[in-house]
């Protein structure tokens, strides 16, 4: 025991591990030193070698505290599209399948509609009439300049041209909604068929129409999603929102995965409280879109909030018995003392440790084999009272 408990180092190590520690609390810990000391485990050199027991010092490391949260993978509005038509029609062709990748503008279906046929005819007739009206307007303008016709006649020609221009512009806009370029329309190219095209690039998530079906206007026929825009909506309790800000890292996993499988970065925190969830939404953009990540998936996450420098040990050096946490320190060769500790932040396999008693600066802590020592104590082997 002579090398283990050095009161001189109590204040230095305890305050470094705890940050702004409570002096009264430190005094209480020292007063209860006997309770914090555990039993000793005695091993032979052969046992130490057999279990691969390794000791090492506590290390001062930078650790990040984290905040647990859950939520779902979601898509922003501009990365998901419901494809419908403005007018009904018979479905004549569906050259795509669900799950297929599609490009923006790719044909998803071909439909037939007599109104579309009539629209093309009306546009061509209006365009022809407009050409005649333009010629008549020029003629009336020339006659007016020579004071041969009345101003009223010129004004009527101008009005007729304006009406025809408005009709042509309206029909041209409708044709573009069907995906038809009015400038390329001719009597030879008139057709009752028009194409339904993908408004965005992505994957075809759902097809809600079949061949020969009459597709009604404004009802979704296809759903296209672009998972490259996936992000996380996390529910953070009101009391914890102040700890979250843009730029913080998030590690997460979906059902059946470890939490640290994927990473994201917080980019926004809602300024409104979600009463149904009793939480505030935090939005995080994925750092890497894995193919297995899909919209709507439930995820569990850790938001990396604050960084701190603390005394720490490999996480496997810390063992638990009920709600209590312990480490083992080599007291004498092949003799190991159990000590109670408090734990703090954990990151990358290391955990912050606050011993409840003073610990020598050169103390040798068991960093591998602690669970074996705990099992020896539990079954009563090599145990004696301190």
Coordinates of N, CA and C in Angstrom, one line a residue, residues 103 146 185 244:
X103 N -32.7 10.0 -64.9 CA -32.1 11.3 -65.0 C -33.1 12.4 -65.1
X146 N -49.4 57.3 -95.3 CA -49.6 58.0 -96.5 C -51.0 58.7 -96.5
X185 N -43.0 22.8 -83.6 CA -44.2 22.2 -83.9 C -44.6 22.6 -85.4
X244 N -26.2 22.5 -28.2 CA -26.1 22.1 -29.6 C -26.0 23.4 -30.4

